[in-house]
Amino acid sequence: MRCTFILLGSITALAGYSTAATAQVDPNLQVRIENLTPPKDRKPDLPQTEVVTKTRVQTYTTTETVAVPPAERRRRLQKILAEKQLMLPADAEAVQRAYETYGIKAQETRTVQKKKVITEHVVTTKPRETTVTASVSTQSVFDNNASKTPIHVGDTVFGTTGLLTVNIPVGLADSFILQSGVSDQRYARLFTKNVDILVNNATYNQVLNLVVPGKTSGTTTSDVMSYSVASNTVYGSGFRPYQVELFTPSIAWARNNQDLAGTICGLKGQEAFCVAGTFVAEGEFTFSDIASQQNFSSRLSGGVTWQTPVTGLTTSAGGYVQGRHFTDFPGGRDDLILQASARADWTPNSYVQLSAVLQVTQQFSTVKVLEWNGFAAYPYVKLRVTF
């Protein structure tokens, strides 16, 4: 089992627990939470390969021309002459003529066995292991409509999320992922919207097909089905008062790492498609102990990532279209949400990642007072240590 610790800023302590429920919940609470928490990772945990150097000794047969020692030539000549009952000539010239007469050469070709060392570079599959990841992320977001209402009220939102993730490999490529943690959102001015959230979810990622098997994860295109159940228990600041419980089963299909340019970038052993796309279709239903929060949602999303010529720098653009139908909202409610985003990530080494995100969102609603649009921008730093 391998453990990983990921740090993105400062750590927030877990506060107390309160069970006092109230039905006065922000009707746009769920979209506020979704816009300030990291999206689910739909990438499969594919088996990794490594290059192993192996050596072996091989025996082979070859021919070579060698000189016959003078003593050996003389012995062979004496043997032939003895069989013919002749005497060995006394002078050197006569001996040389005898060599030529009886075909005794000064050189001969022999068959010999030799050994050589062969070095091979063999690509092998690493055994998949259960991994445990402790992560803390923090971000400072400027949102020109932090209240998510038709009247724009800009504010800075500080968000911190701490998660413990257990990734259990199943079969050749599937994974079962368990997550549990806490998230808080703090507003600089709109402090009445501050919330603390207990987060729990379980996901099974099923690899349907390796559309393009590659030598690395960056050159592998895959289709993945994700089956998830998630629970968000929402509190006010300091984990009081209790506000609402949101329980959401969902299913999603994702096409990961679709090659869009036909070119490959990156260092040897870390190759990736220069331009790649990801496409996701998702459906979910949210149950709640407050009926007005219950809803069915469907979403289509996509993104394009470019491996720039600058080492370690990638840029991406993406967006989604989401429809949300509330099943028990007084008078009825249907929302349509459109979002577009741009992002840059620079990874100078395997331990540090610097990122910047720009995000534009538009929500339409049959309840006009719940319509809103806004722009958000935030940078963050990611530090990663594996042990």
XYZ file of C-alpha atoms in Angstrom:
387
model
C 0.000 0.000 0.000
C 1.314 3.458 -0.911
C 0.447 6.650 0.974
C 0.472 10.108 -0.615
C 0.208 13.530 1.018
C -0.880 16.501 -1.102
C -0.704 20.041 0.285
C -2.317 23.062 -1.363
C -1.952 25.826 1.194
C -2.974 25.892 4.866
C -4.864 23.331 6.942
C -8.171 24.103 8.627
C -9.138 22.383 11.897
C -12.377 20.418 12.228
C -14.976 22.239 14.329
C -17.846 21.048 16.511
C -21.118 19.351 15.565
C -24.672 20.623 15.921
C -27.960 18.888 15.213
C -30.291 21.891 15.255
C -31.980 21.864 11.854
C -33.481 24.791 10.028
C -35.470 24.895 6.807
C -34.147 28.353 5.814
C -31.517 27.234 3.314
C -30.088 29.287 0.448
C -31.921 27.965 -2.661
C -28.652 28.261 -4.627
C -26.615 26.512 -1.935
C -25.832 23.439 -4.037
C -24.477 25.403 -6.991
C -22.376 27.547 -4.618
C -20.850 24.393 -3.152
C -20.198 22.862 -6.571
C -18.499 25.999 -7.886
C -16.066 26.192 -4.955
C -15.094 22.532 -4.571
C -12.751 20.553 -6.854
C -14.560 18.587 -9.596
C -14.521 14.796 -9.578
C -11.624 13.167 -11.375
C -12.969 10.853 -14.080
C -9.559 9.578 -15.180
C -8.998 5.833 -14.766
C -6.288 4.480 -12.525
C -4.642 2.465 -15.309
C -1.798 0.000 -14.686
C 1.572 1.723 -14.942
C 4.592 0.359 -16.766
C 8.300 0.578 -16.086
C 11.416 -0.239 -18.101
C 13.546 -2.957 -16.498
C 17.091 -3.665 -17.685
C 17.916 -7.394 -17.915
C 21.161 -9.116 -18.907
C 21.789 -12.693 -20.047
C 24.720 -14.736 -21.395
C 24.230 -16.313 -24.826
C 26.427 -19.064 -26.342
C 26.850 -19.031 -30.095
C 28.848 -20.886 -32.798
C 31.043 -19.105 -35.323
C 33.944 -19.781 -37.710
C 37.343 -18.141 -37.671
C 40.619 -18.461 -39.623
C 43.653 -19.220 -37.479
C 47.357 -19.892 -38.149
C 48.552 -23.502 -37.860
C 51.696 -23.623 -35.693
C 54.850 -24.885 -37.567
C 55.203 -27.824 -35.162
C 51.596 -28.889 -35.901
C 52.181 -28.673 -39.688
C 55.353 -30.771 -39.366
C 53.550 -33.371 -37.242
C 50.757 -33.670 -39.828
C 53.304 -34.065 -42.641
C 55.205 -36.762 -40.744
C 51.994 -38.691 -40.183
C 51.114 -38.640 -43.884
C 54.653 -39.656 -44.948
C 54.722 -42.478 -42.395
C 51.497 -43.889 -43.824
C 53.125 -43.821 -47.243
C 56.377 -45.279 -45.847
C 58.335 -42.209 -46.924
C 61.017 -40.247 -45.184
C 60.742 -36.585 -44.169
C 62.764 -34.423 -46.624
C 65.963 -33.051 -45.216
C 65.969 -29.520 -46.688
C 63.416 -26.755 -46.073
C 62.440 -26.344 -49.708
C 61.568 -30.009 -50.008
C 59.492 -29.774 -46.836
C 57.599 -26.750 -48.239
C 56.901 -28.642 -51.478
C 55.614 -31.557 -49.410
C 53.265 -29.196 -47.524
C 51.840 -27.995 -50.855
C 51.650 -31.519 -52.270
C 49.656 -32.908 -49.382
C 47.524 -29.733 -48.772
C 48.861 -28.864 -45.371
C 48.167 -25.109 -45.194
C 49.659 -22.491 -42.926
C 46.086 -21.282 -42.019
C 42.787 -23.069 -41.523
C 39.131 -22.240 -40.762
C 37.724 -23.634 -37.531
C 34.223 -23.766 -35.937
C 34.321 -22.402 -32.397
C 31.812 -21.676 -29.599
C 31.794 -18.262 -27.909
C 29.768 -16.427 -25.249
C 28.380 -12.872 -25.227
C 26.430 -10.753 -22.723
C 23.085 -9.423 -24.051
C 21.414 -6.394 -22.381
C 17.653 -5.960 -22.917
C 15.286 -3.148 -21.883
C 11.989 -4.856 -21.049
C 8.721 -2.948 -20.480
C 6.878 -4.561 -17.561
C 3.595 -3.726 -15.809
C 3.837 -2.566 -12.211
C 1.550 -4.366 -9.763
C -1.431 -2.180 -8.828
C -1.514 -1.148 -5.179
C -4.064 0.301 -2.788
C -3.162 3.952 -2.228
C -4.086 6.256 0.639
C -3.974 9.995 -0.051
C -4.311 12.766 2.510
C -4.946 16.101 0.794
C -5.580 19.665 1.852
C -6.497 22.374 -0.669
C -7.043 26.053 -0.114
C -7.936 28.838 -2.511
C -8.754 32.521 -2.448
C -11.426 33.223 -5.060
C -12.570 36.629 -6.239
C -16.196 36.249 -7.373
C -18.060 39.273 -8.742
C -21.355 37.565 -7.806
C -20.509 35.634 -4.658
C -24.150 35.765 -3.503
C -25.400 33.978 -6.687
C -28.350 36.375 -7.161
C -29.512 38.703 -9.975
C -27.944 41.617 -8.064
C -24.167 41.252 -8.221
C -22.399 41.409 -4.882
C -18.681 40.861 -5.321
C -16.675 39.213 -2.569
C -13.550 37.193 -1.863
C -14.217 33.617 -0.828
C -11.657 31.529 1.042
C -12.178 27.795 0.669
C -10.335 24.945 2.334
C -10.979 21.249 1.766
C -9.306 18.334 3.546
C -9.876 14.805 2.267
C -8.712 11.301 3.009
C -8.921 9.168 -0.148
C -8.502 5.410 -0.410
C -8.082 4.049 -3.950
C -8.531 0.275 -4.153
C -7.652 -1.410 -7.481
C -10.185 -3.918 -8.795
C -9.270 -6.369 -11.550
C -7.023 -5.197 -14.375
C -8.039 -1.529 -14.573
C -11.113 -0.762 -12.423
C -10.969 1.119 -9.117
C -13.074 1.580 -5.984
C -12.516 4.996 -4.406
C -13.572 6.079 -0.910
C -13.337 9.697 0.256
C -14.101 11.376 3.538
C -13.289 14.844 4.778
C -14.348 18.375 5.602
C -14.698 21.594 3.610
C -15.276 25.176 4.682
C -16.140 28.322 2.738
C -15.527 31.742 4.276
C -16.745 35.014 2.757
C -14.885 38.244 3.432
C -18.106 40.327 3.604
C -21.062 37.984 3.097
C -20.203 36.122 6.295
C -23.794 34.924 6.744
C -23.157 32.572 3.810
C -20.203 30.889 5.547
C -20.599 27.109 5.619
C -18.785 24.021 6.862
C -19.412 20.734 5.070
C -18.788 17.114 5.975
C -17.976 15.308 2.720
C -18.257 11.565 2.101
C -18.433 9.718 -1.197
C -17.767 6.344 -2.771
C -17.074 5.816 -6.483
C -16.562 2.761 -8.636
C -14.683 3.525 -11.877
C -15.221 0.862 -14.537
C -12.948 0.995 -17.581
C -15.200 0.035 -20.477
C -12.627 0.197 -23.221
C -9.071 1.267 -23.931
C -9.875 3.033 -27.190
C -6.208 3.749 -27.927
C -3.822 1.771 -25.685
C -0.636 3.795 -25.294
C 2.796 3.333 -23.785
C 1.954 5.911 -21.082
C -1.218 7.186 -19.433
C -0.788 10.363 -21.488
C -1.038 8.394 -24.736
C -3.943 6.142 -23.685
C -7.537 6.976 -24.603
C -10.201 5.282 -22.489
C -13.946 5.088 -21.910
C -14.904 4.974 -18.225
C -18.212 4.538 -16.371
C -18.365 5.995 -12.861
C -20.964 4.969 -10.291
C -20.998 7.245 -7.241
C -22.845 8.034 -4.044
C -21.988 11.275 -2.276
C -23.102 12.863 0.977
C -22.702 16.556 1.878
C -23.799 17.545 5.378
C -23.926 21.342 5.490
C -23.540 23.490 8.627
C -23.130 27.146 9.331
C -19.782 28.603 10.345
C -18.165 26.626 13.158
C -20.357 23.601 12.376
C -23.457 25.277 13.786
C -26.258 25.485 13.078
C -27.035 22.371 11.056
C -28.535 23.365 7.681
C -29.183 20.483 5.301
C -28.166 16.974 4.235
C -27.626 16.330 0.518
C -27.286 12.701 -0.602
C -26.534 12.219 -4.301
C -26.208 8.974 -6.274
C -24.874 9.553 -9.791
C -23.667 7.815 -12.926
C -21.289 9.240 -15.514
C -19.620 8.227 -18.770
C -16.281 9.804 -19.684
C -14.062 9.663 -22.764
C -10.626 10.501 -21.387
C -7.588 11.804 -23.249
C -8.912 11.844 -26.809
C -6.091 12.752 -29.209
C -7.098 15.896 -31.119
C -3.899 16.842 -32.998
C -2.150 13.565 -33.857
C 1.111 14.651 -32.210
C 2.927 13.504 -29.077
C 4.889 15.686 -26.642
C 6.893 15.103 -23.489
C 10.002 13.383 -22.238
C 10.718 9.729 -22.958
C 8.587 7.582 -20.693
C 6.274 10.545 -19.961
C 4.823 11.112 -23.421
C 1.377 12.715 -23.783
C -0.838 13.860 -26.627
C 0.039 17.480 -27.440
C -3.655 18.382 -27.654
C -6.171 16.129 -25.897
C -9.851 16.322 -25.068
C -12.073 14.937 -22.309
C -15.842 14.542 -22.605
C -18.261 13.628 -19.773
C -22.010 12.893 -19.654
C -23.470 12.662 -16.128
C -26.830 12.187 -14.463
C -27.628 12.381 -10.742
C -30.445 12.721 -8.238
C -30.039 14.639 -4.991
C -32.095 13.578 -1.974
C -32.438 15.996 0.925
C -34.094 16.281 4.326
C -35.392 19.652 3.084
C -37.765 18.887 0.221
C -37.118 22.090 -1.743
C -33.475 21.012 -2.234
C -34.296 17.694 -3.949
C -33.504 17.696 -7.657
C -32.541 15.709 -10.707
C -29.556 16.971 -12.701
C -27.922 16.077 -16.013
C -24.701 17.543 -17.345
C -22.610 17.477 -20.508
C -19.060 18.760 -20.139
C -15.876 18.859 -22.154
C -12.379 20.256 -22.120
C -9.275 20.577 -24.260
C -5.733 20.496 -22.845
C -2.624 21.729 -24.677
C 0.896 20.655 -23.759
C 2.707 23.912 -24.536
C 6.323 24.055 -25.816
C 7.342 25.336 -22.359
C 8.416 22.375 -20.264
C 5.839 21.603 -17.564
C 3.300 24.211 -18.739
C -0.169 23.093 -19.870
C -3.211 25.182 -20.665
C -6.816 24.070 -20.931
C -10.248 25.364 -21.783
C -13.540 23.737 -20.922
C -17.137 24.136 -19.982
C -20.428 22.415 -19.332
C -24.166 22.601 -19.882
C -26.288 21.467 -16.944
C -30.027 21.098 -16.507
C -31.521 20.807 -13.007
C -35.153 19.957 -12.202
C -36.319 20.470 -8.607
C -38.975 17.911 -7.724
C -40.495 19.577 -4.626
C -39.791 23.293 -4.987
C -42.892 25.414 -4.189
C -44.411 26.491 -7.515
C -41.877 24.422 -9.483
C -38.319 25.199 -10.492
C -36.039 24.322 -13.417
C -32.506 25.677 -13.899
C -30.147 25.750 -16.860
C -26.485 26.399 -16.025
C -23.774 27.272 -18.544
C -20.139 27.537 -17.556
C -16.873 28.210 -19.406
C -13.400 28.172 -17.898
C -9.750 28.638 -18.808
C -6.826 27.274 -16.850
C -3.038 27.176 -16.834
C -0.880 24.725 -14.867
C 2.891 24.902 -14.521
C 4.723 21.951 -12.983
C 8.422 22.860 -12.616
C 9.106 19.528 -10.877
C 7.209 16.515 -9.544
C 6.509 18.219 -6.193
C 5.118 21.649 -7.113
C 2.241 22.795 -9.330
C 1.206 26.421 -9.837
C -2.238 27.045 -11.326
C -4.553 29.882 -12.336
C -8.250 29.583 -13.244
C -10.776 31.933 -14.840
C -14.446 30.917 -14.716
C -17.650 32.423 -16.143
C -21.076 31.039 -15.142
C -24.646 31.809 -16.248
C -27.685 30.284 -14.531
C -31.149 30.616 -16.032
C -34.166 29.629 -13.946
C -37.938 29.494 -14.144
C -37.776 31.300 -10.797
C -36.421 34.656 -11.986
C -35.102 35.789 -8.596
C -32.773 32.761 -8.622
C -31.150 33.602 -11.952
C -27.559 34.813 -11.768
C -24.307 35.140 -13.664
C -20.812 35.736 -12.441
C -17.086 35.755 -13.037
C -14.522 34.160 -10.714
C -10.728 34.101 -10.764
C -8.312 32.308 -8.496
C -4.726 31.017 -8.332
C -3.477 28.189 -6.168
C -0.336 26.229 -5.393
C -0.131 22.458 -5.149
C 2.617 20.631 -3.264
C 2.839 16.856 -3.425
C 4.845 14.410 -1.333
C 4.616 10.633 -1.782
C 5.722 8.129 0.861
